[in-house]
Amino acid sequence: MSTSKKKWFLIFLYLVSAFVVATSLGFILISSVIEFCISIYTKRSFDFSNIDFIQCIKIGIGGGGIGAIGCWFIYYKNYK
């Protein structure tokens, strides 16, 4: 691997990990706020179950991975 290919691979790993973490945390935050608002207005108990948490992480992995690959592809195309 040349230095340039190593650099692009490290950028790819960084983008994937950053996008996955950011997207997962974003979905968890949004779900928590929605659940909190619903519990206030409907007098329902605040219930953020493990299924919702795991679903947010799965969506974050999928969406973050797709977004990271897209951004990396755009960066790489503009570089060449």
Coordinates of N, CA, C and O in Angstrom, one line a residue:
M1 N 0.8 -1.2 0.0 CA 0.0 0.0 0.0 C 0.9 1.2 0.0 O 1.8 1.4 0.8
S2 N 0.6 2.2 -0.9 CA 1.3 3.4 -0.9 C 0.8 4.3 0.3 O -0.2 4.0 0.9
T3 N 1.6 5.4 0.5 CA 1.2 6.3 1.6 C -0.2 6.9 1.3 O -1.0 7.1 2.2
S4 N -0.4 7.2 0.0 CA -1.7 7.8 -0.3 C -2.9 6.9 -0.1 O -3.9 7.3 0.5
K5 N -2.7 5.6 -0.4 CA -3.8 4.6 -0.1 C -4.0 4.4 1.4 O -5.1 4.2 1.8
K6 N -2.9 4.4 2.1 CA -3.0 4.3 3.6 C -3.8 5.5 4.1 O -4.6 5.4 5.0
K7 N -3.5 6.7 3.6 CA -4.2 7.9 4.1 C -5.7 7.8 3.8 O -6.5 8.1 4.7
W8 N -6.0 7.4 2.6 CA -7.4 7.3 2.2 C -8.2 6.2 3.0 O -9.3 6.4 3.4
F9 N -7.5 5.1 3.4 CA -8.1 4.1 4.2 C -8.3 4.6 5.6 O -9.4 4.3 6.2
L10 N -7.4 5.3 6.2 CA -7.6 5.9 7.5 C -8.7 6.9 7.5 O -9.5 7.0 8.5
I11 N -8.8 7.7 6.4 CA -9.9 8.7 6.3 C -11.2 7.9 6.3 O -12.2 8.3 6.9
F12 N -11.2 6.8 5.5 CA -12.5 6.0 5.5 C -12.8 5.4 6.8 O -14.0 5.5 7.2
L13 N -11.9 4.9 7.6 CA -12.2 4.4 8.9 C -12.7 5.5 9.9 O -13.6 5.3 10.6
Y14 N -12.0 6.6 9.8 CA -12.5 7.7 10.6 C -13.9 8.2 10.3 O -14.7 8.4 11.2
L15 N -14.2 8.3 9.0 CA -15.5 8.7 8.6 C -16.6 7.7 9.0 O -17.6 8.1 9.6
V16 N -16.3 6.4 8.9 CA -17.3 5.4 9.2 C -17.5 5.4 10.7 O -18.7 5.4 11.2
S17 N -16.4 5.4 11.5 CA -16.6 5.4 13.0 C -17.3 6.7 13.5 O -18.2 6.6 14.3
A18 N -16.9 7.8 13.0 CA -17.5 9.1 13.4 C -19.0 9.2 13.0 O -19.9 9.6 13.8
F19 N -19.3 8.8 11.8 CA -20.7 8.9 11.3 C -21.6 7.9 12.1 O -22.7 8.2 12.4
V20 N -21.1 6.7 12.4 CA -21.9 5.7 13.1 C -22.2 6.2 14.5 O -23.3 6.1 15.0
V21 N -21.2 6.7 15.2 CA -21.4 7.2 16.6 C -22.3 8.4 16.6 O -23.2 8.5 17.4
A22 N -22.1 9.3 15.7 CA -22.9 10.5 15.7 C -24.4 10.2 15.3 O -25.3 10.8 15.9
T23 N -24.6 9.4 14.3 CA -25.9 9.0 13.9 C -26.6 8.3 15.0 O -27.8 8.5 15.3
S24 N -26.0 7.3 15.7 CA -26.6 6.6 16.8 C -27.0 7.5 17.9 O -28.1 7.4 18.4
L25 N -26.0 8.4 18.3 CA -26.3 9.3 19.4 C -27.5 10.2 19.0 O -28.3 10.6 19.9
G26 N -27.5 10.7 17.8 CA -28.5 11.6 17.4 C -29.9 10.9 17.4 O -30.9 11.5 17.9
F27 N -30.0 9.6 17.0 CA -31.3 8.9 17.0 C -31.7 8.6 18.5 O -32.9 8.7 18.8
I28 N -30.7 8.3 19.3 CA -31.1 8.1 20.7 C -31.6 9.4 21.4 O -32.6 9.4 22.1
L29 N -30.9 10.5 21.1 CA -31.4 11.8 21.6 C -32.8 12.2 21.1 O -33.6 12.6 21.9
I30 N -33.0 12.0 19.8 CA -34.3 12.4 19.3 C -35.4 11.5 19.8 O -36.5 11.9 20.2
S31 N -35.1 10.2 20.0 CA -36.1 9.3 20.6 C -36.4 9.6 22.0 O -37.6 9.5 22.4
S32 N -35.4 10.0 22.8 CA -35.6 10.4 24.2 C -36.4 11.6 24.3 O -37.3 11.7 25.1
V33 N -36.2 12.6 23.4 CA -36.9 13.9 23.5 C -38.4 13.6 23.1 O -39.3 14.1 23.7
I34 N -38.6 12.8 22.0 CA -40.0 12.5 21.6 C -40.7 11.7 22.7 O -41.9 12.0 23.0
E35 N -40.0 10.8 23.3 CA -40.7 10.0 24.4 C -41.0 10.9 25.6 O -42.0 10.7 26.2
F36 N -40.1 11.8 25.9 CA -40.3 12.7 27.0 C -41.5 13.6 26.7 O -42.3 13.8 27.6
C37 N -41.6 14.2 25.5 CA -42.7 15.0 25.2 C -44.0 14.3 25.2 O -45.0 14.8 25.7
I38 N -44.0 13.1 24.7 CA -45.2 12.3 24.7 C -45.7 11.9 26.1 O -46.8 12.0 26.5
S39 N -44.7 11.7 27.0 CA -45.0 11.4 28.4 C -45.6 12.6 29.1 O -46.4 12.4 30.0
I40 N -45.2 13.8 28.8 CA -45.7 15.0 29.4 C -47.1 15.2 28.9 O -48.0 15.5 29.7
Y41 N -47.4 15.2 27.6 CA -48.7 15.6 27.1 C -49.8 14.5 27.3 O -50.9 14.8 27.3
T42 N -49.4 13.2 27.4 CA -50.4 12.2 27.5 C -50.5 11.6 28.9 O -51.2 10.7 29.1
K43 N -49.7 12.1 29.8 CA -49.6 11.6 31.2 C -49.3 10.1 31.2 O -49.7 9.3 32.0
R44 N -48.5 9.7 30.2 CA -48.0 8.4 30.1 C -46.6 8.3 30.8 O -45.9 9.3 30.8
S45 N -46.2 7.2 31.3 CA -44.9 7.1 32.0 C -43.8 7.1 30.9 O -43.9 6.6 29.8
F46 N -42.6 7.7 31.3 CA -41.5 7.8 30.4 C -40.9 6.4 30.3 O -40.4 5.8 31.2
D47 N -41.0 5.8 29.1 CA -40.5 4.4 28.9 C -39.6 4.3 27.6 O -40.1 4.4 26.5
F48 N -38.3 4.3 27.8 CA -37.4 4.1 26.7 C -36.8 2.7 26.9 O -35.8 2.5 27.6
S49 N -37.4 1.7 26.2 CA -37.0 0.4 26.5 C -35.7 0.0 25.7 O -35.2 0.8 24.9
N50 N -35.2 -1.2 26.1 CA -34.0 -1.6 25.4 C -34.2 -1.9 23.9 O -33.2 -1.7 23.2
I51 N -35.4 -2.2 23.5 CA -35.6 -2.5 22.1 C -35.5 -1.2 21.3 O -34.9 -1.2 20.3
D52 N -36.0 -0.1 21.9 CA -35.8 1.2 21.2 C -34.3 1.6 21.1 O -33.9 2.1 20.1
F53 N -33.6 1.4 22.2 CA -32.2 1.7 22.2 C -31.4 0.9 21.2 O -30.6 1.4 20.5
I54 N -31.7 -0.4 21.1 CA -31.0 -1.3 20.2 C -31.4 -0.9 18.8 O -30.5 -0.9 17.8
Q55 N -32.6 -0.5 18.6 CA -33.1 -0.1 17.2 C -32.4 1.2 16.8 O -32.0 1.3 15.6
C56 N -32.2 2.1 17.7 CA -31.5 3.3 17.4 C -30.0 3.0 17.0 O -29.5 3.7 16.1
I57 N -29.4 2.1 17.7 CA -28.0 1.8 17.4 C -27.9 1.1 16.0 O -27.1 1.4 15.2
K58 N -28.9 0.2 15.7 CA -28.9 -0.5 14.4 C -29.1 0.5 13.3 O -28.4 0.5 12.2
I59 N -30.0 1.5 13.5 CA -30.3 2.5 12.4 C -29.1 3.4 12.3 O -28.7 3.8 11.2
G60 N -28.4 3.7 13.4 CA -27.2 4.5 13.3 C -26.1 3.8 12.6 O -25.3 4.4 11.8
I61 N -25.9 2.5 12.8 CA -24.9 1.8 12.1 C -25.2 1.8 10.6 O -24.3 2.0 9.8
G62 N -26.4 1.5 10.2 CA -26.8 1.5 8.8 C -26.7 2.8 8.1 O -26.0 3.0 7.1
G63 N -27.3 3.8 8.7 CA -27.3 5.1 8.1 C -26.0 5.8 8.2 O -25.6 6.5 7.2
G64 N -25.3 5.6 9.3 CA -23.9 6.2 9.4 C -22.9 5.6 8.4 O -22.1 6.3 7.9
G65 N -23.1 4.3 8.3 CA -22.2 3.6 7.3 C -22.4 4.1 5.9 O -21.5 4.3 5.1
I66 N -23.7 4.2 5.5 CA -24.0 4.7 4.2 C -23.6 6.1 4.0 O -23.0 6.5 2.9
G67 N -23.8 7.0 5.0 CA -23.4 8.4 4.9 C -21.9 8.5 4.8 O -21.3 9.3 4.0
A68 N -21.1 7.7 5.6 CA -19.7 7.7 5.6 C -19.1 7.3 4.2 O -18.2 7.9 3.7
I69 N -19.7 6.2 3.7 CA -19.2 5.7 2.4 C -19.4 6.8 1.3 O -18.6 7.0 0.4
G70 N -20.6 7.4 1.3 CA -20.9 8.5 0.4 C -20.0 9.7 0.5 O -19.5 10.2 -0.5
C71 N -19.7 10.1 1.7 CA -18.8 11.2 1.9 C -17.4 10.9 1.5 O -16.7 11.7 0.8
W72 N -16.9 9.7 1.8 CA -15.6 9.2 1.4 C -15.5 9.2 -0.1 O -14.4 9.6 -0.6
F73 N -16.5 8.7 -0.7 CA -16.5 8.6 -2.2 C -16.4 10.0 -2.8 O -15.6 10.2 -3.8
I74 N -17.1 10.9 -2.3 CA -17.1 12.3 -2.8 C -15.7 12.9 -2.6 O -15.1 13.5 -3.5
Y75 N -15.1 12.7 -1.4 CA -13.8 13.2 -1.1 C -12.8 12.6 -2.1 O -11.9 13.3 -2.7
Y76 N -12.9 11.3 -2.3 CA -11.9 10.6 -3.1 C -12.0 11.0 -4.6 O -11.0 11.1 -5.3
K77 N -13.3 11.2 -5.1 CA -13.5 11.6 -6.5 C -12.9 13.0 -6.7 O -12.3 13.2 -7.7
N78 N -13.1 13.9 -5.8 CA -12.6 15.3 -5.9 C -11.1 15.3 -5.8 O -10.5 16.2 -6.4
Y79 N -10.5 14.4 -5.1 CA -9.1 14.3 -5.0 C -8.4 13.9 -6.3 O -7.4 14.5 -6.6
K80 N -9.0 13.0 -7.0 CA -8.4 12.5 -8.2 C -8.7 13.5 -9.3 O -8.2 13.9 -10.1

